[in-house]
Tab-separated table of C-alpha atoms in Angstrom:
chain	number	residue	atom	x	y	z
A	25	MET	CA	0.000	0.000	0.000
A	26	LYS	CA	0.998	3.644	-0.321
A	27	LEU	CA	2.493	5.383	2.704
A	28	SER	CA	-0.401	7.840	2.712
A	29	GLU	CA	-2.884	4.940	2.733
A	30	LEU	CA	-1.086	3.324	5.657
A	31	MET	CA	-1.165	6.573	7.616
A	32	GLU	CA	-4.875	6.848	6.956
A	33	ARG	CA	-5.477	3.313	8.213
A	34	LEU	CA	-3.422	4.048	11.315
A	35	ALA	CA	-5.353	7.272	11.878
A	36	VAL	CA	-2.017	8.863	12.685
A	37	THR	CA	-1.598	12.627	13.124
A	38	PRO	CA	2.107	13.347	12.628
A	39	VAL	CA	3.848	16.398	14.051
A	40	ALA	CA	5.664	16.679	10.701
A	41	MET	CA	6.106	14.692	7.508
A	42	SER	CA	7.875	14.749	4.151
A	43	CYS	CA	7.677	12.858	0.866
A	44	PRO	CA	10.671	14.251	-1.062
A	45	LEU	CA	9.875	12.420	-4.307
A	46	THR	CA	6.600	10.508	-4.499
A	47	ASP	CA	4.244	8.749	-2.148
A	48	PRO	CA	6.152	5.427	-1.867
A	49	THR	CA	4.531	2.024	-2.201
A	50	LEU	CA	5.231	-0.192	0.802
A	51	GLU	CA	5.360	-3.980	0.683
A	52	GLY	CA	6.563	-4.717	4.208
A	53	CYS	CA	8.479	-3.600	7.291
A	54	ALA	CA	12.102	-4.113	8.263
A	55	ALA	CA	14.808	-3.141	10.733
A	56	LEU	CA	16.628	0.044	9.783
A	57	ASP	CA	19.925	-1.686	8.935
A	58	ARG	CA	18.253	-4.473	6.929
A	59	ALA	CA	15.591	-2.511	5.095
A	60	CYS	CA	15.315	-2.662	1.329
A	61	PRO	CA	13.334	-0.561	-1.159
A	62	GLY	CA	9.608	-0.926	-0.567
A	63	THR	CA	9.898	-1.328	3.201
A	64	LEU	CA	8.993	0.832	6.182
A	65	SER	CA	11.322	1.232	9.168
A	66	PHE	CA	11.608	3.470	12.222
A	67	VAL	CA	14.129	5.408	14.304
A	68	GLU	CA	13.709	5.966	18.044
A	69	GLY	CA	16.493	8.443	18.762
A	70	SER	CA	19.678	10.175	17.696
A	71	GLN	CA	21.833	7.165	18.676
A	72	ARG	CA	20.577	5.453	15.505
A	73	ALA	CA	21.143	8.452	13.249
A	74	HIS	CA	24.159	6.888	11.531
A	75	LEU	CA	21.970	4.078	10.191
A	76	ILE	CA	19.826	6.558	8.270
A	77	GLN	CA	22.893	7.328	6.143
A	78	ASN	CA	22.895	3.818	4.655
A	79	THR	CA	19.366	2.475	5.014
A	80	GLN	CA	17.506	1.450	1.873
A	81	ALA	CA	14.065	1.880	3.451
A	82	SER	CA	11.501	3.724	1.364
A	83	ALA	CA	9.837	5.337	4.380
A	84	LEU	CA	10.643	5.997	8.024
A	85	ILE	CA	8.761	6.715	11.211
A	86	LEU	CA	10.793	9.309	13.110
A	87	PRO	CA	10.590	11.000	16.503
A	88	PRO	CA	10.050	14.783	16.663
A	89	ASP	CA	13.783	15.405	16.072
A	90	VAL	CA	14.580	18.027	13.440
A	91	GLU	CA	18.119	16.708	12.865
A	92	LEU	CA	16.872	13.194	12.120
A	93	GLN	CA	14.177	14.647	9.894
A	94	ALA	CA	16.726	16.722	7.964
A	95	LEU	CA	18.946	13.666	7.549
A	96	ALA	CA	16.097	11.569	6.149
A	97	THR	CA	15.085	14.394	3.818
A	98	SER	CA	18.665	14.711	2.527
A	99	ARG	CA	18.527	11.002	1.643
A	100	GLU	CA	15.199	11.599	-0.166
A	101	ILE	CA	13.438	9.127	2.143
A	102	ALA	CA	9.760	9.696	2.864
A	103	TRP	CA	9.007	10.041	6.576
A	104	PHE	CA	6.531	11.142	9.173
A	105	ALA	CA	7.412	12.193	12.713
A	106	ILE	CA	5.443	11.348	15.832
A	107	GLU	CA	6.018	10.488	19.470
A	108	HIS	CA	6.775	6.818	20.229
A	109	PRO	CA	7.910	5.632	16.764
A	110	ARG	CA	8.312	2.009	17.900
A	111	TYR	CA	4.647	1.851	18.926
A	112	TRP	CA	3.479	3.141	15.549
A	113	PHE	CA	5.854	0.756	13.757
A	114	ALA	CA	4.241	-2.118	15.682
A	115	ARG	CA	0.816	-0.864	14.622
A	116	ALA	CA	1.957	-0.627	10.984
A	117	LEU	CA	3.467	-4.112	10.996
A	118	LYS	CA	0.039	-5.645	11.511
A	119	TYR	CA	-0.993	-4.476	8.040
A	120	PHE	CA	1.824	-6.455	6.429
A	121	TYR	CA	1.929	-9.582	8.581
A	122	GLN	CA	-0.823	-11.697	10.081
A	123	PRO	CA	0.028	-14.876	12.011
A	124	TRP	CA	-1.296	-18.160	10.682
A	125	ARG	CA	-4.745	-19.093	11.936
A	126	LEU	CA	-6.671	-22.329	11.925
A	127	PRO	CA	-9.806	-22.587	9.815
A	128	SER	CA	-13.026	-22.226	11.784
A	129	ASP	CA	-13.797	-25.908	12.056
A	130	ARG	CA	-12.858	-29.070	13.988
A	131	HIS	CA	-10.121	-31.400	12.827
A	132	PRO	CA	-11.456	-34.968	12.583
A	133	THR	CA	-8.818	-36.252	15.012
A	134	ALA	CA	-9.879	-33.870	17.800
A	135	VAL	CA	-11.588	-35.508	20.797
A	136	ILE	CA	-14.283	-33.248	22.255
A	137	ASP	CA	-16.537	-34.250	25.123
A	138	THR	CA	-20.232	-33.957	24.346
A	139	THR	CA	-20.756	-31.645	27.338
A	140	ALA	CA	-18.252	-29.070	26.044
A	141	GLU	CA	-19.806	-25.818	24.851
A	142	VAL	CA	-18.086	-24.402	21.775
A	143	GLY	CA	-18.782	-20.891	20.491
A	144	GLU	CA	-19.020	-19.663	16.924
A	145	GLY	CA	-16.029	-19.507	14.591
A	146	VAL	CA	-13.820	-21.693	16.800
A	147	GLY	CA	-10.845	-23.434	15.173
A	148	ILE	CA	-9.780	-26.769	16.707
A	149	GLY	CA	-6.616	-28.437	15.393
A	150	ALA	CA	-5.428	-32.011	15.125
A	151	TYR	CA	-5.317	-34.273	18.186
A	152	VAL	CA	-6.804	-31.680	20.528
A	153	VAL	CA	-8.463	-33.174	23.623
A	154	ILE	CA	-11.266	-31.214	25.291
A	155	HIS	CA	-12.766	-32.757	28.428
A	156	ALA	CA	-16.165	-32.379	30.052
A	157	ASN	CA	-17.914	-29.099	30.854
A	158	VAL	CA	-15.419	-26.910	29.018
A	159	TYR	CA	-16.633	-23.578	27.647
A	160	LEU	CA	-14.951	-22.027	24.600
A	161	GLY	CA	-15.991	-18.510	23.574
A	162	ASN	CA	-16.360	-17.250	20.026
A	163	ALA	CA	-13.413	-17.267	17.586
A	164	VAL	CA	-11.148	-19.202	19.960
A	165	GLN	CA	-8.157	-20.923	18.311
A	166	ILE	CA	-7.007	-24.285	19.693
A	167	PHE	CA	-3.854	-25.486	17.918
A	168	PRO	CA	-2.753	-29.143	17.625
A	169	ASN	CA	-2.120	-31.370	20.653
A	170	VAL	CA	-3.644	-28.969	23.170
A	171	VAL	CA	-5.252	-30.675	26.182
A	172	ILE	CA	-8.019	-28.910	28.104
A	173	TYR	CA	-9.074	-30.489	31.405
A	174	PRO	CA	-12.666	-30.463	32.743
A	175	GLY	CA	-14.416	-27.289	33.803
A	176	VAL	CA	-12.137	-24.864	31.949
A	177	VAL	CA	-13.571	-21.553	30.698
A	178	ILE	CA	-11.874	-19.729	27.812
A	179	GLY	CA	-13.012	-16.299	26.609
A	180	ASP	CA	-13.594	-14.970	23.113
A	181	ARG	CA	-10.703	-14.798	20.607
A	182	THR	CA	-8.186	-16.419	22.944
A	183	ILE	CA	-5.447	-18.464	21.250
A	184	LEU	CA	-3.986	-21.680	22.665
A	185	HIS	CA	-0.872	-22.674	20.728
A	186	ALA	CA	0.303	-26.230	20.145
A	187	ASN	CA	1.090	-28.545	23.041
A	188	CYS	CA	-0.098	-26.340	25.883
A	189	VAL	CA	-2.123	-27.852	28.731
A	190	ILE	CA	-4.940	-26.138	30.607
A	191	HIS	CA	-5.750	-27.878	33.887
A	192	GLU	CA	-9.125	-28.276	35.561
A	193	ARG	CA	-11.309	-25.304	36.463
A	194	THR	CA	-8.878	-22.775	35.005
A	195	ALA	CA	-10.535	-19.583	33.750
A	196	ILE	CA	-8.895	-17.690	30.883
A	197	GLY	CA	-10.319	-14.362	29.728
A	198	ALA	CA	-10.846	-12.883	26.287
A	199	ASP	CA	-8.047	-12.023	23.827
A	200	CYS	CA	-5.400	-14.010	25.697
A	201	VAL	CA	-2.511	-15.867	24.045
A	202	ILE	CA	-1.066	-19.041	25.568
A	203	HIS	CA	2.079	-20.065	23.702
A	204	SER	CA	3.367	-23.559	22.979
A	205	GLY	CA	4.254	-25.813	25.876
A	206	ALA	CA	2.758	-23.592	28.588
A	207	VAL	CA	0.975	-25.319	31.476
A	208	ILE	CA	-1.767	-23.324	33.173
A	209	GLY	CA	-3.413	-24.362	36.423
A	210	ALA	CA	-1.336	-27.428	37.285
A	211	GLU	CA	-0.944	-28.468	40.917
A	212	GLY	CA	1.149	-26.115	43.024
A	213	PHE	CA	4.232	-27.385	44.856
A	214	GLY	CA	2.618	-28.022	48.223
A	215	PHE	CA	3.870	-30.612	50.696
A	216	VAL	CA	3.448	-30.753	54.470
A	217	PRO	CA	6.083	-32.351	56.718
A	218	VAL	CA	4.819	-35.424	58.519
A	219	VAL	CA	5.489	-34.682	62.172
A	220	ASP	CA	5.807	-38.277	63.374
A	221	GLN	CA	8.181	-39.460	60.646
A	222	ASP	CA	11.586	-38.104	59.625
A	223	ARG	CA	12.068	-36.783	56.102
A	224	ARG	CA	8.575	-37.540	54.921
A	225	TRP	CA	6.225	-35.193	53.087
A	226	TYR	CA	2.468	-35.310	52.840
A	227	PRO	CA	1.017	-33.795	49.637
A	228	MET	CA	-1.296	-30.845	50.228
A	229	PRO	CA	-4.278	-31.205	47.842
A	230	GLN	CA	-4.278	-28.311	45.393
A	231	SER	CA	-7.988	-27.581	45.235
A	232	GLY	CA	-7.752	-23.912	44.163
A	233	GLN	CA	-8.134	-22.243	40.786
A	234	THR	CA	-5.988	-20.355	38.302
A	235	ILE	CA	-7.509	-17.263	36.669
A	236	LEU	CA	-6.106	-15.270	33.760
A	237	GLU	CA	-7.939	-12.019	33.089
A	238	ASP	CA	-8.378	-10.482	29.609
A	239	GLN	CA	-5.459	-9.823	27.238
A	240	VAL	CA	-2.893	-11.855	29.165
A	241	VAL	CA	-0.004	-13.334	27.151
A	242	VAL	CA	1.838	-16.406	28.453
A	243	GLY	CA	5.126	-17.454	26.830
A	244	CYS	CA	6.366	-20.870	25.754
A	245	ASN	CA	7.013	-23.447	28.491
A	246	THR	CA	5.803	-21.132	31.233
A	247	THR	CA	3.959	-22.667	34.188
A	248	ILE	CA	1.295	-21.012	36.336
A	249	ASP	CA	0.233	-23.186	39.272
A	250	ARG	CA	-3.029	-23.411	41.157
A	251	PRO	CA	-3.007	-23.190	44.980
A	252	ALA	CA	-4.257	-25.469	47.724
A	253	VAL	CA	-7.154	-23.084	48.342
A	254	GLY	CA	-8.160	-19.760	46.818
A	255	GLU	CA	-6.763	-18.659	43.480
A	256	THR	CA	-3.712	-17.767	41.462
A	257	ARG	CA	-4.646	-14.655	39.461
A	258	ILE	CA	-2.941	-12.888	36.559
A	259	GLY	CA	-4.262	-9.354	36.011
A	260	ALA	CA	-5.573	-8.005	32.714
A	261	GLY	CA	-2.989	-7.018	30.125
A	262	THR	CA	-0.051	-8.696	31.854
A	263	LYS	CA	2.596	-10.147	29.525
A	264	ILE	CA	4.665	-13.153	30.605
A	265	ASP	CA	7.735	-14.344	28.692
A	266	ASN	CA	9.033	-17.874	28.088
A	267	LEU	CA	10.241	-20.225	30.839
A	268	VAL	CA	8.621	-18.401	33.739
A	269	GLN	CA	7.453	-20.153	36.915
A	270	ILE	CA	4.576	-18.554	38.820
A	271	GLY	CA	3.996	-20.268	42.124
A	272	HIS	CA	0.642	-21.256	43.575
A	273	GLY	CA	-1.461	-18.514	45.092
A	274	SER	CA	0.446	-15.655	43.458
A	275	GLN	CA	-1.437	-12.470	42.572
A	276	ILE	CA	-0.138	-10.392	39.675
A	277	GLY	CA	-1.615	-6.970	38.979
A	278	ALA	CA	-2.715	-5.564	35.631
A	279	ASP	CA	-0.286	-4.610	32.855
A	280	SER	CA	2.776	-6.130	34.471
A	281	LEU	CA	5.739	-7.397	32.431
A	282	ILE	CA	7.574	-10.578	33.439
A	283	CYS	CA	10.638	-11.509	31.375
A	284	ALA	CA	12.172	-14.919	30.685
A	285	GLN	CA	13.304	-17.316	33.419
A	286	VAL	CA	11.690	-15.385	36.260
A	287	GLY	CA	10.654	-17.485	39.249
A	288	LEU	CA	7.915	-16.464	41.701
A	289	ALA	CA	7.547	-18.537	44.843
A	290	GLY	CA	4.070	-19.212	46.186
A	291	ALA	CA	1.857	-16.410	47.477
A	292	THR	CA	3.864	-13.668	45.769
A	293	THR	CA	1.879	-10.478	45.166
A	294	LEU	CA	2.766	-8.008	42.415
A	295	GLY	CA	0.997	-4.675	42.003
A	296	GLN	CA	0.068	-3.104	38.692
A	297	GLN	CA	2.659	-2.329	35.993
A	298	VAL	CA	5.445	-4.202	37.774
A	299	ILE	CA	8.460	-5.090	35.598
A	300	LEU	CA	10.616	-8.127	36.397
A	301	ALA	CA	13.637	-8.447	34.109
A	302	GLY	CA	15.165	-11.788	33.123
A	303	GLN	CA	16.032	-14.412	35.759
A	304	VAL	CA	14.614	-12.471	38.692
A	305	GLY	CA	13.708	-14.581	41.709
A	306	ILE	CA	11.036	-13.578	44.246
A	307	SER	CA	10.745	-15.411	47.567
A	308	GLY	CA	7.355	-16.464	48.876
A	309	GLN	CA	4.805	-14.170	50.541
A	310	VAL	CA	6.529	-11.018	49.250
A	311	THR	CA	4.567	-8.011	47.976
A	312	LEU	CA	5.914	-5.638	45.326
A	313	GLY	CA	4.044	-2.338	45.001
A	314	ASP	CA	2.727	-0.787	41.810
A	315	ARG	CA	5.274	0.149	39.112
A	316	THR	CA	8.156	-1.599	40.863
A	317	THR	CA	11.079	-2.505	38.565
A	318	VAL	CA	13.506	-5.320	39.382
A	319	ALA	CA	16.724	-5.578	37.334
A	320	ALA	CA	17.871	-8.827	35.714
A	321	GLN	CA	19.179	-11.675	37.904
A	322	SER	CA	18.093	-9.947	41.103
A	323	GLY	CA	16.760	-11.780	44.144
A	324	VAL	CA	13.976	-10.145	46.159
A	325	HIS	CA	13.437	-11.397	49.709
A	326	GLN	CA	11.365	-8.617	51.245
A	327	SER	CA	8.371	-6.528	50.256
A	328	LEU	CA	8.895	-3.292	48.308
A	329	SER	CA	6.831	-0.115	48.195
A	330	SER	CA	5.384	1.309	44.985
A	331	ASP	CA	7.758	2.817	42.393
A	332	SER	CA	10.776	0.968	43.803
A	333	LYS	CA	13.730	0.228	41.500
A	334	VAL	CA	16.032	-2.487	42.796
A	335	ALA	CA	18.912	-4.666	41.597
A	336	GLY	CA	21.303	-7.293	42.893
A	337	TYR	CA	21.220	-10.288	45.202
A	338	PRO	CA	19.850	-9.604	47.691
A	339	ALA	CA	18.099	-6.757	45.894
A	340	ILE	CA	18.908	-3.206	47.006
A	341	ASP	CA	18.097	0.244	45.629
A	342	HIS	CA	19.166	0.335	41.986
A	343	ARG	CA	21.267	3.498	42.322
A	344	LEU	CA	23.087	2.073	45.344
A	345	TRP	CA	23.697	-1.162	43.456
A	346	LEU	CA	25.242	0.746	40.508
A	347	ARG	CA	27.590	2.563	42.910
A	348	ALA	CA	28.523	-0.692	44.605
A	349	MET	CA	29.257	-2.428	41.296
A	350	ALA	CA	31.463	0.485	40.238
A	351	VAL	CA	33.629	-0.172	43.323
A	352	VAL	CA	33.917	-3.956	42.887
A	353	LYS	CA	36.762	-3.827	40.359
A	354	TRP	CA	38.845	-1.766	42.830
A	355	LEU	CA	38.504	-4.272	45.674
A	356	PRO	CA	41.582	-6.446	44.828
A	357	PRO	CA	44.049	-3.516	44.702
A	358	LEU	CA	42.367	-1.993	47.756
A	359	LEU	CA	42.860	-5.259	49.639
A	360	ARG	CA	46.541	-5.286	48.692
A	361	ARG	CA	46.936	-1.719	49.942
A	362	VAL	CA	45.251	-2.579	53.230
A	363	LYS	CA	47.592	-5.545	53.742
A	364	VAL	CA	50.633	-3.336	53.061
A	365	LEU	CA	49.374	-0.716	55.536
A	366	GLU	CA	48.660	-3.381	58.160
A	367	GLN	CA	52.213	-4.703	57.784
A	368	LYS	CA	53.677	-1.207	58.136
A	369	ILE	CA	51.584	-0.546	61.245
A	370	ALA	CA	52.692	-3.854	62.699
A	371	GLU	CA	56.357	-2.942	62.034
A	372	LEU	CA	55.934	0.476	63.665
A	373	LEU	CA	54.312	-1.035	66.730
A	374	ALA	CA	57.110	-3.621	66.962
A	375	SER	CA	59.807	-0.931	66.766
A	376	ASP	CA	58.286	0.895	69.749
């Protein structure tokens, strides 16, 4: 489509724009350094300015930066400028790429219990197993080898990718995406020590429920456990990466972001818009307030107030952690100096 047509579809109101030659025809989107003629790309800030010099993109989405705009114009590249270029690039990409979808029918190898209620326009792939009393909303997509246990409720337009498992009584809202290999609502890790026998554990029945609100995304091979009693709840709009473990009874607020290999022990509570970077570990029964950010590979062992920013193991204030890490490389020579001073002091004391 033409750039002008794309802008119309996006309903975008740029702060500035330029088409030095003609309204270019776009056939796709690409990264700035890999773009070719006929593609759209974007620039977020001046640190990427050098790539504009060599890009072959036919059009760019720029920030409100007059120097970047002048550079694109000098290259005779069409552009429009607006706040948050990456967001608008993501919006534009949807017009050039749509993920593969199943047809709205049931594969003959699927096994569906007669008590299951299936909405309109649902696609069910090969070797899917749907147990009793399951409810599927309209336009749900169930890809091959998915297993849905009894009593599960899944909202409209939710997508379950291949090989994921949804355990009993789990409730998943509308417009969610569960990626391949994820396990939702399995038994939490609950064992009680047997008081009259050494080193023996009695399994605590996990009778609770796992609930995912609307627009939740769960990455590949992520597990979200159900608790002994009560519920594990993931708030609306939360996005969870691959290989994440969410312990039983955890409560995660809306619009949070949990990156790969994060581990949440049971009964963890996260407020809204919390960000956990990769490989963060949270100990059990800890509460993180709204908009808390935890840096990668940090370990959190105590509750944090809203708007906290922490890093390290154990996690401390992020600014303090940066200062501490800046000192680490000086510790070996500092230790040597201390030893030399201690020896000199010892010699002085001996001479007295």
